[in-house]
PDB file of C-alpha atoms in Angstrom:
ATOM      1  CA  UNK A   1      26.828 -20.171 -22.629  1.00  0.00           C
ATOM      2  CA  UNK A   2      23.248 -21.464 -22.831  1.00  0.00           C
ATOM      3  CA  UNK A   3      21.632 -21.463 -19.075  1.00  0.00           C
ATOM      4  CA  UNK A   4      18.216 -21.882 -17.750  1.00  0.00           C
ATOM      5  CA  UNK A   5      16.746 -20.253 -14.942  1.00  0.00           C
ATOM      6  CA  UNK A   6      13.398 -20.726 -12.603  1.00  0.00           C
ATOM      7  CA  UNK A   7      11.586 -19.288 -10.390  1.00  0.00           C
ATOM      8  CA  UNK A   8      10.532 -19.221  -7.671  1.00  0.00           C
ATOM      9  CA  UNK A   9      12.393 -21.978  -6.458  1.00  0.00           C
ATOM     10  CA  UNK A  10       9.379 -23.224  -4.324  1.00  0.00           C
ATOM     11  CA  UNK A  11       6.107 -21.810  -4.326  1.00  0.00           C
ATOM     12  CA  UNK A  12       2.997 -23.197  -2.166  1.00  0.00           C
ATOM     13  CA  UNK A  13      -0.566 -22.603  -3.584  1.00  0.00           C
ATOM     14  CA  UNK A  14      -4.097 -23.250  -2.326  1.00  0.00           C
ATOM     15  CA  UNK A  15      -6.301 -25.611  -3.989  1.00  0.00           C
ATOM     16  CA  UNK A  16      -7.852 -23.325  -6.646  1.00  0.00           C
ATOM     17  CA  UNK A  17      -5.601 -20.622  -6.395  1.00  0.00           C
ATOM     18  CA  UNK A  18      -3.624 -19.546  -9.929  1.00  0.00           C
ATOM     19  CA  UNK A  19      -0.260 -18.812 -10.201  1.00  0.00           C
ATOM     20  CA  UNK A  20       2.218 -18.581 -12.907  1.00  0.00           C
ATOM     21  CA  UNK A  21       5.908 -20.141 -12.912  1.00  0.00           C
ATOM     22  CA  UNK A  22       8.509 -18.907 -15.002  1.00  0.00           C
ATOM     23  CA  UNK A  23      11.866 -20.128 -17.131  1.00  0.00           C
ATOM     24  CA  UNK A  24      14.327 -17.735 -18.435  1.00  0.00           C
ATOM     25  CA  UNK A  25      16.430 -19.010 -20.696  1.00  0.00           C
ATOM     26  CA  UNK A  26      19.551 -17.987 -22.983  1.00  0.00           C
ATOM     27  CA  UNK A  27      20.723 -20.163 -25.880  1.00  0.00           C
ATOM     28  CA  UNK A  28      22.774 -19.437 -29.381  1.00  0.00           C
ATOM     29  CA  UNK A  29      19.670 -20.664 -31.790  1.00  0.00           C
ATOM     30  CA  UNK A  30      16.549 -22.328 -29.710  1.00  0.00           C
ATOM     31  CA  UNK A  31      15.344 -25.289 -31.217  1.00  0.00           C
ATOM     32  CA  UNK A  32      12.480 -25.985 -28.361  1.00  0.00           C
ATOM     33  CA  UNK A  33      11.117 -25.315 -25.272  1.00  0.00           C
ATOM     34  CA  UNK A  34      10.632 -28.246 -22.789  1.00  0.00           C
ATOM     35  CA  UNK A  35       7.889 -28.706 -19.758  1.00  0.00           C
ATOM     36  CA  UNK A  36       8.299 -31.884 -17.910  1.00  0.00           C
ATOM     37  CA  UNK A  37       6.336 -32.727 -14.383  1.00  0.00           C
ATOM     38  CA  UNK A  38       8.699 -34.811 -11.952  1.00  0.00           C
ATOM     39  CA  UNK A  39       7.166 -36.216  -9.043  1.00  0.00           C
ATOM     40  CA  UNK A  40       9.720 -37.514  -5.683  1.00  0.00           C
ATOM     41  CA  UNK A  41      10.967 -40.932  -7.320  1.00  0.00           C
ATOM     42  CA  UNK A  42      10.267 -40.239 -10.956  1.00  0.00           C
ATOM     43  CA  UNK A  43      11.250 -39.378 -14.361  1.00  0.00           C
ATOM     44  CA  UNK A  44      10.505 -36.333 -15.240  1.00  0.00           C
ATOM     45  CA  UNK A  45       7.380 -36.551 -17.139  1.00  0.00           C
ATOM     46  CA  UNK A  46       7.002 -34.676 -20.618  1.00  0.00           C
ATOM     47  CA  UNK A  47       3.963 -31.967 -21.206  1.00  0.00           C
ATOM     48  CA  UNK A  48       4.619 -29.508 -23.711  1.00  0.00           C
ATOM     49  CA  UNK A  49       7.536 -28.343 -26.514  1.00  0.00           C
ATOM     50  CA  UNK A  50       6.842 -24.929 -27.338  1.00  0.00           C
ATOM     51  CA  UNK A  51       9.776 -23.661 -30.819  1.00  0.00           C
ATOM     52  CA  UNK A  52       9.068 -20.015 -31.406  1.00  0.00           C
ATOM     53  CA  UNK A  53       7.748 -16.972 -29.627  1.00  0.00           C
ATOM     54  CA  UNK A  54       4.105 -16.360 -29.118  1.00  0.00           C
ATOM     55  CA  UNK A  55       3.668 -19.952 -29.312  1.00  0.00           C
ATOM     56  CA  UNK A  56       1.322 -21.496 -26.388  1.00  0.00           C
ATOM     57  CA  UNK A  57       0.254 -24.735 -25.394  1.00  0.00           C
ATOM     58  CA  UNK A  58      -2.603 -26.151 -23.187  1.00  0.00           C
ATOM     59  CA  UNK A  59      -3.264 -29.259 -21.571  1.00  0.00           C
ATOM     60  CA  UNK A  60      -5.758 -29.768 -18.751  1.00  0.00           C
ATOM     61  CA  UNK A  61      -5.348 -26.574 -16.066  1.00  0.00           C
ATOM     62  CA  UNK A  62      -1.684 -25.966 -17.267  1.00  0.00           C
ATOM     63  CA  UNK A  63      -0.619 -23.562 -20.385  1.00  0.00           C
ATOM     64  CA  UNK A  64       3.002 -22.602 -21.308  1.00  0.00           C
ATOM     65  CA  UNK A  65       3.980 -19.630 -23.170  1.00  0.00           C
ATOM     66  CA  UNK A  66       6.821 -18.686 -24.718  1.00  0.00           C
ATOM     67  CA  UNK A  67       8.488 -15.355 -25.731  1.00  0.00           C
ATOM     68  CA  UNK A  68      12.467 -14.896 -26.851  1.00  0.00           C
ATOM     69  CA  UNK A  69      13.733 -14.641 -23.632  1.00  0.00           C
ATOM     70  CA  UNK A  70      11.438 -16.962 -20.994  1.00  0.00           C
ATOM     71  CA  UNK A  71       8.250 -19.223 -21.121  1.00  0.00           C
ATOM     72  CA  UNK A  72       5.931 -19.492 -18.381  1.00  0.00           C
ATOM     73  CA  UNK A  73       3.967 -22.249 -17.285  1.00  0.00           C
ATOM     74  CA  UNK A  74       0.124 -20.918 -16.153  1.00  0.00           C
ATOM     75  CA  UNK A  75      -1.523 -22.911 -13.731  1.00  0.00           C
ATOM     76  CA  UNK A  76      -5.470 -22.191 -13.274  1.00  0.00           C
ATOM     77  CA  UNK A  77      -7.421 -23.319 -10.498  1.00  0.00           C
ATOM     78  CA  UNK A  78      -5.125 -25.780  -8.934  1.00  0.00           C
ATOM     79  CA  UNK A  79      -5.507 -29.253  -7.477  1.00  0.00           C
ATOM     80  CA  UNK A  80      -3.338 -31.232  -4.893  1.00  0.00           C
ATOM     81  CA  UNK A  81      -2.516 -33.697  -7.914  1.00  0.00           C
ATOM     82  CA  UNK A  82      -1.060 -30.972  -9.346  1.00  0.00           C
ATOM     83  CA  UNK A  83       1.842 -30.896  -6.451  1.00  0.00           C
ATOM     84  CA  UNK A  84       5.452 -31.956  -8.148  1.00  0.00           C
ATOM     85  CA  UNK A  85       8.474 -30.396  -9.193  1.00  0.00           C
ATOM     86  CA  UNK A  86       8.009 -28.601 -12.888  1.00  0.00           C
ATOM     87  CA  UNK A  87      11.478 -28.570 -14.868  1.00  0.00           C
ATOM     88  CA  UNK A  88      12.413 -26.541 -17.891  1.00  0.00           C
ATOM     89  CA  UNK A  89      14.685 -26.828 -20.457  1.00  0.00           C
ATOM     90  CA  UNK A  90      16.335 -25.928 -23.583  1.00  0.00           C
ATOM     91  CA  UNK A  91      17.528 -27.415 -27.030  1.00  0.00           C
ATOM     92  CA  UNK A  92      20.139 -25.405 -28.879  1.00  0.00           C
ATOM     93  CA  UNK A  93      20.231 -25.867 -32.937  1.00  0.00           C
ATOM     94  CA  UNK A  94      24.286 -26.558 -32.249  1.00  0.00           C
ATOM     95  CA  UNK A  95      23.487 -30.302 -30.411  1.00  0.00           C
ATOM     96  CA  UNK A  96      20.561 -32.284 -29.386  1.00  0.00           C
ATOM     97  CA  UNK A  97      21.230 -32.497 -25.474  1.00  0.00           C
ATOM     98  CA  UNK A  98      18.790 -30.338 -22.883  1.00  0.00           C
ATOM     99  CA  UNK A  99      19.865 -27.969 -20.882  1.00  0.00           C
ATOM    100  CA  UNK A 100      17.854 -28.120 -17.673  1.00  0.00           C
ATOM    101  CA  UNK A 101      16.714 -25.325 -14.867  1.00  0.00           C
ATOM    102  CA  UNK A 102      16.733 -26.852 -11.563  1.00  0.00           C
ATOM    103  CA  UNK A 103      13.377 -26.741 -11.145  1.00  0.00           C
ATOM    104  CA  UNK A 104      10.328 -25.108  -8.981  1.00  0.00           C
ATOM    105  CA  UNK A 105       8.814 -27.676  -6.274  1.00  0.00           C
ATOM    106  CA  UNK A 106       4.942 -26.796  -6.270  1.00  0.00           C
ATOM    107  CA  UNK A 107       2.830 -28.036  -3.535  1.00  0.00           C
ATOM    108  CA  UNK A 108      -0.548 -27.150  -3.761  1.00  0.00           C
ATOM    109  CA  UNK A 109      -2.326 -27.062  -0.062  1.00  0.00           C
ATOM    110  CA  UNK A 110      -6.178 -28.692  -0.350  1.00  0.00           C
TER     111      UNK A 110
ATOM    112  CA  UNK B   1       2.908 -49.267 -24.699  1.00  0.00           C
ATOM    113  CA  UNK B   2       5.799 -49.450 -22.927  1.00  0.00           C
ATOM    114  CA  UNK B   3       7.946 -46.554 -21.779  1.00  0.00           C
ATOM    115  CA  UNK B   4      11.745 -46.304 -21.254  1.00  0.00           C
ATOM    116  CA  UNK B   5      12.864 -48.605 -18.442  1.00  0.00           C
ATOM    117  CA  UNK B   6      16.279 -48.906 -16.361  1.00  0.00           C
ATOM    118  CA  UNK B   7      17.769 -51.167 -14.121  1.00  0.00           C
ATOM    119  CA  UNK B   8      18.452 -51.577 -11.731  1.00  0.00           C
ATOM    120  CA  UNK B   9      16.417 -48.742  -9.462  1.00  0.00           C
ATOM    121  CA  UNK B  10      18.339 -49.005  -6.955  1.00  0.00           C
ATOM    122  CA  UNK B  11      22.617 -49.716  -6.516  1.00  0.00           C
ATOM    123  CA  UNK B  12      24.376 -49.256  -3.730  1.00  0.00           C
ATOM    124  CA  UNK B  13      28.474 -49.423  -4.075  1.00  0.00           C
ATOM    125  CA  UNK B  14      31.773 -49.016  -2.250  1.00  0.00           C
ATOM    126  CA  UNK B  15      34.018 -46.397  -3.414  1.00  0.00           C
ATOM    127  CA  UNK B  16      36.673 -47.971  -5.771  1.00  0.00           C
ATOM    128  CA  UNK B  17      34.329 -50.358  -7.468  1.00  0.00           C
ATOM    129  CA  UNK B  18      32.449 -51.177 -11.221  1.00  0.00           C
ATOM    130  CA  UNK B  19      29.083 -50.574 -11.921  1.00  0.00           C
ATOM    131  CA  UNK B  20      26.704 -50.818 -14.881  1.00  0.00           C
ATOM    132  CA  UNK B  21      23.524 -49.238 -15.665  1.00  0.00           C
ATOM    133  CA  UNK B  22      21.408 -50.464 -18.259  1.00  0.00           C
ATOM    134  CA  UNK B  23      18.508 -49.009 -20.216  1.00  0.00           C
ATOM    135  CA  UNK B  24      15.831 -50.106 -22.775  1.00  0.00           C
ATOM    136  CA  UNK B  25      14.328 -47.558 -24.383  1.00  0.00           C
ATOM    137  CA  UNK B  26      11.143 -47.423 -26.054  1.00  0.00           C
ATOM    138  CA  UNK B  27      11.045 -49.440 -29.117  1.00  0.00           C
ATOM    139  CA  UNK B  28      11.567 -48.012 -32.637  1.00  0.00           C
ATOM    140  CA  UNK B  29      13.454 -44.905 -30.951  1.00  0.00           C
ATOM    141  CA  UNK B  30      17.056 -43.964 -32.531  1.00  0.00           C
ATOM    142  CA  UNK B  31      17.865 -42.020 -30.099  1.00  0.00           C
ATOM    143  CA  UNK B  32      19.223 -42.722 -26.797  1.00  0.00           C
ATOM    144  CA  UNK B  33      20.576 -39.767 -23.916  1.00  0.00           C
ATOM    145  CA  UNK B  34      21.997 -40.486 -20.343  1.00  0.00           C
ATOM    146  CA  UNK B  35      21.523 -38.105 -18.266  1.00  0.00           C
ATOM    147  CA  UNK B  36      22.255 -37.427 -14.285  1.00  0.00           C
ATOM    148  CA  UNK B  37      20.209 -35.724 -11.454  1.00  0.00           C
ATOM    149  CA  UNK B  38      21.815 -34.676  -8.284  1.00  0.00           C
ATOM    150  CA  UNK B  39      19.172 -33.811  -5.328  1.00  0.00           C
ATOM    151  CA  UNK B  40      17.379 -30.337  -5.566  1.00  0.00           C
ATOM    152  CA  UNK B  41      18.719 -29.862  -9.106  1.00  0.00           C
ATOM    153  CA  UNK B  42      17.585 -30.097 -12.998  1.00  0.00           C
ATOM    154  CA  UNK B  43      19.339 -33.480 -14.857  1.00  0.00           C
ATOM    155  CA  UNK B  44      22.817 -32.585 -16.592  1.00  0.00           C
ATOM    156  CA  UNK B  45      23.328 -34.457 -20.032  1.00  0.00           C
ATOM    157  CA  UNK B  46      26.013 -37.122 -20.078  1.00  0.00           C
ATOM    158  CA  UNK B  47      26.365 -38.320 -23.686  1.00  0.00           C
ATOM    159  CA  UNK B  48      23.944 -39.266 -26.418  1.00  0.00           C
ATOM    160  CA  UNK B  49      23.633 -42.000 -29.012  1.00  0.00           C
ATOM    161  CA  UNK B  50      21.742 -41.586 -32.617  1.00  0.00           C
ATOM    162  CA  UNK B  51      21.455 -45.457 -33.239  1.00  0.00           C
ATOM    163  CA  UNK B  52      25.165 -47.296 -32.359  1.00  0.00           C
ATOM    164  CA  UNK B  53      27.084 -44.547 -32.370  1.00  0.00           C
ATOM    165  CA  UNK B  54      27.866 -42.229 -29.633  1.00  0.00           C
ATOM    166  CA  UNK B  55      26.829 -38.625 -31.739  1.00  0.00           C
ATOM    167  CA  UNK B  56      27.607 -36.938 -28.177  1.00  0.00           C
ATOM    168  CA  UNK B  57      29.575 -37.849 -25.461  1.00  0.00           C
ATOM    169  CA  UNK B  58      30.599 -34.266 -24.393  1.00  0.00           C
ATOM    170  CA  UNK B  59      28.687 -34.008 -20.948  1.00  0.00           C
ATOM    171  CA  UNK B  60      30.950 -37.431 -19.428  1.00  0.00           C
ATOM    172  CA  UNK B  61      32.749 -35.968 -16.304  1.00  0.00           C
ATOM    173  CA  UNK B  62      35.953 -38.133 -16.900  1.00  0.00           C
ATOM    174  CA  UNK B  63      37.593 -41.122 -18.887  1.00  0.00           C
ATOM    175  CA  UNK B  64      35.371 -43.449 -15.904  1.00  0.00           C
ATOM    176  CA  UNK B  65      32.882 -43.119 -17.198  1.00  0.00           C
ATOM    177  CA  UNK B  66      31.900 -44.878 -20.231  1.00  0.00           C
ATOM    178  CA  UNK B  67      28.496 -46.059 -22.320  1.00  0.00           C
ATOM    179  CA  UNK B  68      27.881 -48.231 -25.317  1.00  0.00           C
ATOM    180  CA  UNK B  69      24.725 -49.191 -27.124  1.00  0.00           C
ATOM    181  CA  UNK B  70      26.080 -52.031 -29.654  1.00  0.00           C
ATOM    182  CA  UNK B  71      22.707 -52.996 -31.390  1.00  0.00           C
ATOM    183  CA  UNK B  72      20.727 -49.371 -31.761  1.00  0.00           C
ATOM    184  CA  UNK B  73      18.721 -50.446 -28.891  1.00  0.00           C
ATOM    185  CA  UNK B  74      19.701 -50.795 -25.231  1.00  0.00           C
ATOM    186  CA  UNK B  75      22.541 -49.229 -23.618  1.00  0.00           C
ATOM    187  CA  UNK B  76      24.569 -49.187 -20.826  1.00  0.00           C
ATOM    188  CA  UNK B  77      26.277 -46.879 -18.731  1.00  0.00           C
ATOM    189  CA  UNK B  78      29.746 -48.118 -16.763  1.00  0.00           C
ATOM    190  CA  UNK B  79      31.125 -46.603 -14.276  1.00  0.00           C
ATOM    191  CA  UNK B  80      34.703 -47.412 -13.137  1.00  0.00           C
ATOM    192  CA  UNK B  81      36.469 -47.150  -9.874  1.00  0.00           C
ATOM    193  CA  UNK B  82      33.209 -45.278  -8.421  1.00  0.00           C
ATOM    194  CA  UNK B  83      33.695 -42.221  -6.136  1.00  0.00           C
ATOM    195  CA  UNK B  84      31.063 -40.776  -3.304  1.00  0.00           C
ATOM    196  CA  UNK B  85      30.279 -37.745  -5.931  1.00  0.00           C
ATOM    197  CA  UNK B  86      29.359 -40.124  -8.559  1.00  0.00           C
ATOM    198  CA  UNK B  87      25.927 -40.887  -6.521  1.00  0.00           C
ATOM    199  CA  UNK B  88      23.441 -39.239  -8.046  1.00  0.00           C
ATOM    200  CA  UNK B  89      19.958 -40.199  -9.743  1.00  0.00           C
ATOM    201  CA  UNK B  90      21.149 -41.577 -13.570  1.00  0.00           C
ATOM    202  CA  UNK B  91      18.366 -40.942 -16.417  1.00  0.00           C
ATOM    203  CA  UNK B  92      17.577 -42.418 -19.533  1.00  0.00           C
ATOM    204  CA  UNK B  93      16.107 -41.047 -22.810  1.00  0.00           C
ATOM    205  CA  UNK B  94      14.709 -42.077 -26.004  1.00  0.00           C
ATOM    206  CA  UNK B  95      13.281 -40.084 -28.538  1.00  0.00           C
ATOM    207  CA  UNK B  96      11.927 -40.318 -32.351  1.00  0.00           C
ATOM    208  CA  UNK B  97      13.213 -37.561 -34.546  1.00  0.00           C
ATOM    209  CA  UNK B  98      11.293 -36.203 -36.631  1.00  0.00           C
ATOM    210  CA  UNK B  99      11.467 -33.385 -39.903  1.00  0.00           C
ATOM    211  CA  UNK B 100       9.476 -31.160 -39.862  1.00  0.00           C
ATOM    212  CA  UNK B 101       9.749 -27.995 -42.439  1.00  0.00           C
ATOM    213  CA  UNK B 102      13.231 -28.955 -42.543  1.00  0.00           C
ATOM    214  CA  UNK B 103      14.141 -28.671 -38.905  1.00  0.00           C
ATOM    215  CA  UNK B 104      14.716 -31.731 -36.413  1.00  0.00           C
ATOM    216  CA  UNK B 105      11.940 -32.102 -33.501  1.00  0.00           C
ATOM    217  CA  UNK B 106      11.868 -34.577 -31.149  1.00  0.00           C
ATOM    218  CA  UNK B 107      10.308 -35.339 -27.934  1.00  0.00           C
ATOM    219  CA  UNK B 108      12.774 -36.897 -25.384  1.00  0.00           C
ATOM    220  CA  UNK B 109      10.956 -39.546 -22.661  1.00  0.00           C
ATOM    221  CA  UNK B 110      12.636 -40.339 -19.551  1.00  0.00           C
ATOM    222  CA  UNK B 111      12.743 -43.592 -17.880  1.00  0.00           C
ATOM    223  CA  UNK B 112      12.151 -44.033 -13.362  1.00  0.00           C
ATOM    224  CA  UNK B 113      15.994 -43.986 -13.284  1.00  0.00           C
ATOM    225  CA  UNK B 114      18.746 -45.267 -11.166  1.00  0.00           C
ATOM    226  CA  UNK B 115      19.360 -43.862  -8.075  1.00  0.00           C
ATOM    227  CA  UNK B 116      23.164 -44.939  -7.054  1.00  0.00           C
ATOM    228  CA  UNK B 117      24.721 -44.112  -3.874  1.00  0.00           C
ATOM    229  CA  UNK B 118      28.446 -45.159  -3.619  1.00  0.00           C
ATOM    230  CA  UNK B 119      29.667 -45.573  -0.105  1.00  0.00           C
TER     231      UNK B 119
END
């Protein structure tokens, strides 16, 4: 069965200090890797597809890596803007839906 | 440009009655996903659409619930004889496939959603 995990479920940062979040994942043929940013009242908000290991992806103070078995999502030097939930999730070759983690809620203190 | 939209963002129901949720997703996209979002938790697909046709319609929890998209562009999702664990947050997707080296890719984007609580 393809699942997705995260963790940590929560995880509270000071402005400027880096942490990492991680998504383990199993799934019978992985078509991509999927970032999104949700904040309270939103849709969650695409940032990166990453399809094969060693693959990585930047976009302001956030990088994702990926290897076969879980992707992480590198924060550096955090601001309060940064504060939301980050989801990951899955495509399978076999269909086209995502299969989603539940999530880590990051608030990041100023 | 403009993103996926859905209305309404807000429905409140009694238990026992219809609803419809409607979405218009971003234009030129052939591909169309519901999706719903229970507090604390990651969305959970629903069914998806590649142009008219429902390609998907797997993740639907029961024969109440039921979504069309009749011209390749907006859809709705209708919900019969509602029950308190239908309320939930209700997504929609669009994406643009794409080939590349042989292989689909595609990007979906999400729209605010609808949150529905049934009573």
């Amino acid at each position: 069965e393809d699942q997705v995990t995260q963790s940590p479920e929560a995880l509270r940062l000071q402005e400027g200090e880096s942490s990492s979040l991680n998504c383990s994942y199993t799934v019978s043929g992985l078509r991509g890797l999927f970032w999104y940013r949700q904040d309270p009242g939103k849709g969650p908000e695409f940032l990166f597809t990453l399809y094969s290991a060693g693959e990585e992806k930047e976009k302001e103070r956030l990088k994702a890596t990926l290897t076969k078995k879980e992707s992480f999502l590198h924060i550096t030097a955090p601001k309060p803007e940064d504060s939301a939930t980050y989801l990951c999730a899955v495509q399978a070759h076999s269909n086209y839906q995502l299969i989603w983690g539940a999530g880590t809620k990051l608030i990041i203190k100023p | 440009g403009a993103g996926v939209s859905q209305t309404p963002s807000n429905k409140v129901t009694e238990k026992g009655k219809y609803v419809e949720l409607r979405c218009d997703p971003i234009s030129g996209h052939t591909a169309l996903y519901w999706y719903r979002q229970s507090l604390g938790q990651g969305p959970e697909f629903l069914i998806y659409f590649q142009g008219t046709g429902a390609a998907d319609d797997s993740g639907l929890p029961n024969d109440r619930f039921f979504a069309v998209r009749p011209e390749g562009s907006v859809s709705t999702l209708k919900i019969q004889r509602t029950e308190r664990g239908d309320s939930a947050v209700y997504l929609c997707a669009s994406s643009l496939t794409k080939t590349s080296g042989g292989e689909r890719k595609e990007t979906q984007y999400f729209g605010p959603g609808t949150r529905l609580l049934v009573l």
